[in-house]
């Protein structure tokens, strides 16, 4: 997806630099992909609302020059739901992390998927709690190491895209920060989709996940993502995903009634019956 620096600069706020992310962190790659998707759609920054919770990934709105909201832990989706109700014409998106969205925010996450509200949720999955120094998250993985699992985690992890799909999200996509050119396309697809769009991005955290799991440099982490990723559209119908691999690309898209539309229709119906 071609772009010029000028097109992307419209969405970027240099005044707040330097950022807080570690060298080799994938969050900046995701931020650039989001801004490229904005630029491709020529969205007015004043019409965009970017909401986040708490964590390394949730610092992203600080650096983007649109309307932003940095909220409480796990609660980005309820805040975004309120915004979408109040301002349905705004392009509302959420940036969150694996811990933020699927541990403390897990209940909000499944219900936002179930309602099919027209919000794009970009989940940066670094498989760990980065900001608090590397504890096990719901996506860390069985046998993986963390500061709170020095002998290996005994917890099985969520398949986050599978969780979104099972909970009712009508657009589900996944990729990694290695697949730089795929990211803005999947995000743009989510923006254009009417309904709840979920995009999971496996992201490098060499500082904690990498250090604990023999992937201590960004290059090692990127090579690992390259190795484990398999394109979903290359699988034959019904073909099992090979052991140790993760599917990437657009995993699911369907049309189904959107929450705000249905709510408005219900209000109109109630008002017409009461007249
Ligand atoms: Fe990124 Fe990990 Fe550093 Fe957080 S701790 S900024 S996720 S590399
Ligand atoms: Mg995390």
Tab-separated table of C-alpha atoms and ligand atoms in Angstrom:
chain	number	residue	atom	x	y	z
A	1	UNK	CA	0.000	0.000	0.000
A	2	UNK	CA	1.987	3.036	-1.257
A	3	UNK	CA	2.116	6.210	0.811
A	4	UNK	CA	4.057	9.460	1.060
A	5	UNK	CA	5.617	10.822	4.256
A	6	UNK	CA	3.450	13.932	3.912
A	7	UNK	CA	0.247	11.863	3.857
A	8	UNK	CA	1.199	10.050	7.062
A	9	UNK	CA	2.599	13.123	8.846
A	10	UNK	CA	-0.915	14.493	9.045
A	11	UNK	CA	-1.644	11.905	11.755
A	12	UNK	CA	1.578	12.141	13.696
A	13	UNK	CA	2.430	14.393	16.625
A	14	UNK	CA	6.216	15.007	16.857
A	15	UNK	CA	5.777	17.331	19.852
A	16	UNK	CA	5.368	14.392	22.229
A	17	UNK	CA	8.586	12.628	21.278
A	18	UNK	CA	10.655	10.872	22.489
A	19	UNK	CA	8.391	7.887	22.974
A	20	UNK	CA	8.750	5.519	25.905
A	21	UNK	CA	9.083	2.255	23.978
A	22	UNK	CA	12.242	0.126	24.144
A	23	UNK	CA	14.522	-0.337	21.143
A	24	UNK	CA	13.178	-3.261	19.101
A	25	UNK	CA	9.598	-2.939	20.365
A	26	UNK	CA	6.938	-3.620	17.722
A	27	UNK	CA	4.532	-0.918	18.905
A	28	UNK	CA	5.996	1.720	16.563
A	29	UNK	CA	5.492	-0.576	13.557
A	30	UNK	CA	1.830	-0.973	14.494
A	31	UNK	CA	1.482	2.796	14.947
A	32	UNK	CA	2.866	3.423	11.458
A	33	UNK	CA	0.525	0.786	9.997
A	34	UNK	CA	-2.471	2.493	11.637
A	35	UNK	CA	-1.428	5.894	10.256
A	36	UNK	CA	-0.924	4.392	6.787
A	37	UNK	CA	-4.469	3.004	6.933
A	38	UNK	CA	-5.772	6.463	7.950
A	39	UNK	CA	-3.861	8.003	5.040
A	40	UNK	CA	-5.161	5.442	2.543
A	41	UNK	CA	-8.739	6.333	3.501
A	42	UNK	CA	-7.911	10.082	3.600
A	43	UNK	CA	-9.684	10.338	6.944
A	44	UNK	CA	-9.843	13.737	8.604
A	45	UNK	CA	-7.961	13.495	11.950
A	46	UNK	CA	-10.829	15.411	13.585
A	47	UNK	CA	-13.218	12.560	12.723
A	48	UNK	CA	-11.107	9.835	14.368
A	49	UNK	CA	-11.212	8.745	18.019
A	50	UNK	CA	-8.451	6.465	19.249
A	51	UNK	CA	-9.031	4.873	22.662
A	52	UNK	CA	-6.622	2.790	24.726
A	53	UNK	CA	-6.414	1.123	28.131
A	54	UNK	CA	-3.232	0.583	30.139
A	55	UNK	CA	0.075	-0.988	29.116
A	56	UNK	CA	2.938	-0.401	26.696
A	57	UNK	CA	0.655	-0.702	23.642
A	58	UNK	CA	-1.872	1.651	25.238
A	59	UNK	CA	0.678	4.485	25.110
A	60	UNK	CA	0.209	4.576	21.331
A	61	UNK	CA	-2.530	7.278	21.275
A	62	UNK	CA	-0.066	9.716	22.900
A	63	UNK	CA	1.824	9.964	19.613
A	64	UNK	CA	-1.061	10.111	17.126
A	65	UNK	CA	-2.590	13.420	16.125
A	66	UNK	CA	-6.291	12.515	16.317
A	67	UNK	CA	-8.839	12.665	19.164
A	68	UNK	CA	-7.470	10.325	21.828
A	69	UNK	CA	-8.467	8.838	25.150
A	70	UNK	CA	-6.148	6.940	27.503
A	71	UNK	CA	-8.465	5.130	29.908
A	72	UNK	CA	-8.346	2.644	32.769
A	73	UNK	CA	-7.007	-0.887	32.675
A	74	UNK	CA	-9.107	-3.180	30.478
A	75	UNK	CA	-11.789	-0.552	29.938
A	76	UNK	CA	-10.937	0.870	26.522
A	77	UNK	CA	-13.841	-0.949	24.839
A	78	UNK	CA	-16.573	0.323	27.211
A	79	UNK	CA	-15.253	3.891	26.788
A	80	UNK	CA	-15.204	3.419	23.011
A	81	UNK	CA	-18.742	1.988	23.121
A	82	UNK	CA	-19.966	5.157	24.858
A	83	UNK	CA	-18.204	7.334	22.281
A	84	UNK	CA	-19.714	5.370	19.410
A	85	UNK	CA	-23.183	5.822	20.867
A	86	UNK	CA	-22.690	9.570	21.393
A	87	UNK	CA	-20.871	10.196	18.108
A	88	UNK	CA	-21.790	7.398	15.697
A	89	UNK	CA	-20.229	9.196	12.730
A	90	UNK	CA	-16.778	9.189	14.312
A	91	UNK	CA	-14.298	6.527	13.237
A	92	UNK	CA	-13.764	4.848	16.590
A	93	UNK	CA	-10.872	2.502	17.213
A	94	UNK	CA	-9.267	0.866	20.191
A	95	UNK	CA	-5.631	-0.076	20.693
A	96	UNK	CA	-5.068	-2.573	23.455
A	97	UNK	CA	-2.768	-5.372	24.584
A	98	UNK	CA	-3.176	-9.057	25.406
A	99	UNK	CA	-3.189	-8.407	29.162
A	100	UNK	CA	-5.356	-5.293	28.955
A	101	UNK	CA	-8.028	-6.777	26.666
A	102	UNK	CA	-8.202	-10.413	27.657
A	103	UNK	CA	-7.400	-10.533	31.396
A	104	UNK	CA	-8.888	-7.588	33.326
A	105	UNK	CA	-10.802	-6.503	30.212
A	106	UNK	CA	-11.805	-10.001	29.099
A	107	UNK	CA	-15.477	-9.621	29.865
A	108	UNK	CA	-15.720	-6.285	28.034
A	109	UNK	CA	-13.879	-7.821	25.095
A	110	UNK	CA	-16.186	-10.796	24.529
A	111	UNK	CA	-19.296	-8.653	24.874
A	112	UNK	CA	-18.054	-6.028	22.402
A	113	UNK	CA	-17.476	-8.907	19.939
A	114	UNK	CA	-20.920	-10.363	20.677
A	115	UNK	CA	-22.737	-7.055	20.149
A	116	UNK	CA	-21.015	-6.445	16.826
A	117	UNK	CA	-20.569	-2.739	17.532
A	118	UNK	CA	-18.896	-0.784	14.728
A	119	UNK	CA	-15.492	-0.362	16.383
A	120	UNK	CA	-12.084	-1.509	15.148
A	121	UNK	CA	-10.061	-3.159	17.913
A	122	UNK	CA	-6.323	-3.542	17.285
A	123	UNK	CA	-4.797	-5.870	19.843
A	124	UNK	CA	-1.012	-5.769	20.062
A	125	UNK	CA	-0.130	-9.214	21.360
A	126	UNK	CA	3.377	-9.280	22.826
A	127	UNK	CA	2.443	-12.356	24.903
A	128	UNK	CA	3.351	-10.743	28.210
A	129	UNK	CA	2.700	-7.817	30.548
A	130	UNK	CA	5.484	-5.544	29.313
A	131	UNK	CA	4.898	-2.374	31.309
A	132	UNK	CA	5.008	-4.151	34.679
A	133	UNK	CA	8.180	-6.094	33.846
A	134	UNK	CA	7.146	-9.285	32.169
A	135	UNK	CA	4.472	-11.266	34.007
A	136	UNK	CA	2.411	-14.081	32.431
A	137	UNK	CA	-0.582	-12.830	30.401
A	138	UNK	CA	-3.473	-14.893	28.979
A	139	UNK	CA	-1.456	-15.154	25.742
A	140	UNK	CA	1.992	-16.121	27.073
A	141	UNK	CA	1.688	-19.819	26.257
A	142	UNK	CA	2.202	-23.111	28.055
A	143	UNK	CA	5.847	-23.725	28.913
A	144	UNK	CA	6.929	-20.186	28.063
A	145	UNK	CA	8.946	-18.179	30.594
A	146	UNK	CA	8.114	-14.881	32.280
A	147	UNK	CA	9.155	-12.985	35.392
A	148	UNK	CA	6.241	-14.631	37.206
A	149	UNK	CA	6.945	-18.037	35.608
A	150	UNK	CA	10.683	-18.734	36.066
A	151	UNK	CA	10.075	-22.514	35.672
A	152	UNK	CA	7.771	-22.142	32.668
A	153	UNK	CA	4.093	-21.202	32.604
A	154	UNK	CA	1.654	-23.986	33.460
A	155	UNK	CA	-1.225	-21.968	31.973
A	156	UNK	CA	-2.622	-22.688	28.525
A	157	UNK	CA	-3.109	-19.531	26.493
A	158	UNK	CA	-6.062	-18.112	24.614
A	159	UNK	CA	-6.020	-18.099	20.852
A	160	UNK	CA	-7.042	-14.423	20.816
A	161	UNK	CA	-8.353	-14.385	17.236
A	162	UNK	CA	-10.206	-17.642	17.925
A	163	UNK	CA	-11.722	-16.046	21.022
A	164	UNK	CA	-12.915	-13.002	19.026
A	165	UNK	CA	-14.382	-15.261	16.362
A	166	UNK	CA	-16.170	-17.481	18.871
A	167	UNK	CA	-17.543	-14.414	20.699
A	168	UNK	CA	-19.105	-13.049	17.488
A	169	UNK	CA	-16.694	-10.525	15.917
A	170	UNK	CA	-17.672	-10.107	12.270
A	171	UNK	CA	-14.150	-9.240	11.006
A	172	UNK	CA	-11.160	-11.135	12.393
A	173	UNK	CA	-7.602	-10.776	11.114
A	174	UNK	CA	-4.132	-11.571	12.454
A	175	UNK	CA	-0.589	-10.764	11.456
A	176	UNK	CA	2.806	-9.994	12.958
A	177	UNK	CA	5.142	-6.996	13.068
A	178	UNK	CA	7.451	-8.877	10.680
A	179	UNK	CA	4.720	-8.685	8.006
A	180	UNK	CA	4.924	-4.903	7.689
A	181	UNK	CA	3.119	-4.611	4.351
A	182	UNK	CA	0.202	-6.810	5.404
A	183	UNK	CA	-0.636	-4.745	8.501
A	184	UNK	CA	-2.074	-1.527	6.974
A	185	UNK	CA	-4.154	-3.608	4.540
A	186	UNK	CA	-5.734	-5.643	7.337
A	187	UNK	CA	-6.296	-2.512	9.449
A	188	UNK	CA	-7.837	-0.643	6.509
A	189	UNK	CA	-10.102	-3.646	5.900
A	190	UNK	CA	-11.187	-3.457	9.537
A	191	UNK	CA	-11.889	0.280	9.258
A	192	UNK	CA	-14.023	-0.280	6.169
A	193	UNK	CA	-15.969	-3.132	7.748
A	194	UNK	CA	-19.344	-2.330	9.324
A	195	UNK	CA	-19.353	-4.133	12.678
A	196	UNK	CA	-16.805	-5.240	15.230
A	197	UNK	CA	-13.423	-5.629	13.539
A	198	UNK	CA	-10.678	-7.374	15.476
A	199	UNK	CA	-7.068	-7.323	14.331
A	200	UNK	CA	-4.502	-9.212	16.392
A	201	UNK	CA	-0.865	-8.262	15.785
A	202	UNK	CA	1.868	-10.448	17.244
A	203	UNK	CA	4.466	-7.930	18.355
A	204	UNK	CA	8.071	-8.015	19.507
A	205	UNK	CA	8.956	-7.418	23.151
A	206	UNK	CA	12.661	-8.279	23.247
A	207	UNK	CA	12.969	-6.642	26.674
A	208	UNK	CA	10.780	-9.148	28.496
A	209	UNK	CA	9.142	-11.910	26.430
A	210	UNK	CA	12.221	-12.193	24.261
A	211	UNK	CA	14.721	-12.063	27.104
A	212	UNK	CA	12.912	-14.799	29.025
A	213	UNK	CA	12.424	-17.028	25.965
A	214	UNK	CA	15.809	-17.037	24.188
A	215	UNK	CA	14.743	-14.318	21.711
A	216	UNK	CA	16.529	-11.411	23.333
A	217	UNK	CA	16.979	-9.263	20.215
A	218	UNK	CA	14.417	-7.751	17.900
A	219	UNK	CA	15.976	-9.654	14.979
A	220	UNK	CA	15.508	-12.989	16.773
A	221	UNK	CA	11.909	-12.119	17.540
A	222	UNK	CA	11.205	-11.074	13.940
A	223	UNK	CA	12.792	-14.253	12.600
A	224	UNK	CA	10.621	-16.273	14.996
A	225	UNK	CA	7.445	-14.579	13.694
A	226	UNK	CA	8.592	-15.203	10.130
A	227	UNK	CA	9.116	-18.884	10.966
A	228	UNK	CA	5.812	-19.545	12.763
A	229	UNK	CA	3.471	-17.548	10.499
A	230	UNK	CA	1.494	-19.360	7.836
A	231	UNK	CA	-0.882	-17.590	5.451
A	232	UNK	CA	-4.483	-18.530	6.113
A	233	UNK	CA	-5.435	-18.123	2.433
A	234	UNK	CA	-2.829	-20.738	1.446
A	235	UNK	CA	-4.500	-23.464	3.519
A	236	UNK	CA	-6.846	-25.806	1.673
A	237	UNK	CA	-10.448	-25.934	2.992
A	238	UNK	CA	-10.470	-28.040	6.173
A	239	UNK	CA	-6.676	-28.359	6.243
A	240	UNK	CA	-5.328	-28.416	9.805
A	241	UNK	CA	-2.869	-25.727	10.873
A	242	UNK	CA	0.532	-27.435	11.281
A	243	UNK	CA	1.782	-27.800	14.872
A	244	UNK	CA	3.590	-24.692	16.096
A	245	UNK	CA	2.316	-22.450	13.292
A	246	UNK	CA	0.008	-19.434	13.524
A	247	UNK	CA	-2.323	-18.392	10.720
A	248	UNK	CA	-2.075	-14.822	9.435
A	249	UNK	CA	-4.233	-12.760	7.075
A	250	UNK	CA	-7.973	-12.189	6.997
A	251	UNK	CA	-9.392	-15.105	9.002
A	252	UNK	CA	-13.093	-14.268	8.910
A	253	UNK	CA	-15.516	-11.647	7.588
A	254	UNK	CA	-19.293	-11.697	7.550
A	255	UNK	CA	-22.151	-9.227	7.345
A	256	UNK	CA	-24.440	-9.121	10.325
A	257	UNK	CA	-26.630	-6.504	12.054
A	258	UNK	CA	-24.583	-3.824	13.776
A	259	UNK	CA	-25.331	-2.846	17.383
A	260	UNK	CA	-25.875	0.941	17.106
A	261	UNK	CA	-28.094	0.522	14.025
A	262	UNK	CA	-30.212	-2.067	15.832
A	263	UNK	CA	-30.414	0.078	18.951
A	264	UNK	CA	-31.575	3.123	16.923
A	265	UNK	CA	-34.237	1.014	15.206
A	266	UNK	CA	-35.470	-0.204	18.567
A	267	UNK	CA	-35.713	3.386	19.856
A	268	UNK	CA	-37.672	4.436	16.745
A	269	UNK	CA	-40.006	1.454	17.188
A	270	UNK	CA	-40.581	2.270	20.857
A	271	UNK	CA	-41.230	5.942	20.039
A	272	UNK	CA	-43.680	5.112	17.227
A	273	UNK	CA	-45.630	2.771	19.517
A	274	UNK	CA	-45.832	5.313	22.304
A	275	UNK	CA	-47.256	8.048	19.999
B	1	LIG	FE1	7.819	-2.778	24.011
B	1	LIG	FE2	8.285	-4.783	25.735
B	1	LIG	FE3	9.592	-2.470	25.993
B	1	LIG	FE4	6.982	-2.605	26.520
B	1	LIG	S1	8.623	-3.661	27.645
B	1	LIG	S2	8.018	-0.985	25.346
B	1	LIG	S3	6.266	-4.095	24.959
B	1	LIG	S4	9.755	-3.923	24.258
B	2	LIG	MG1	1.048	-7.539	26.541
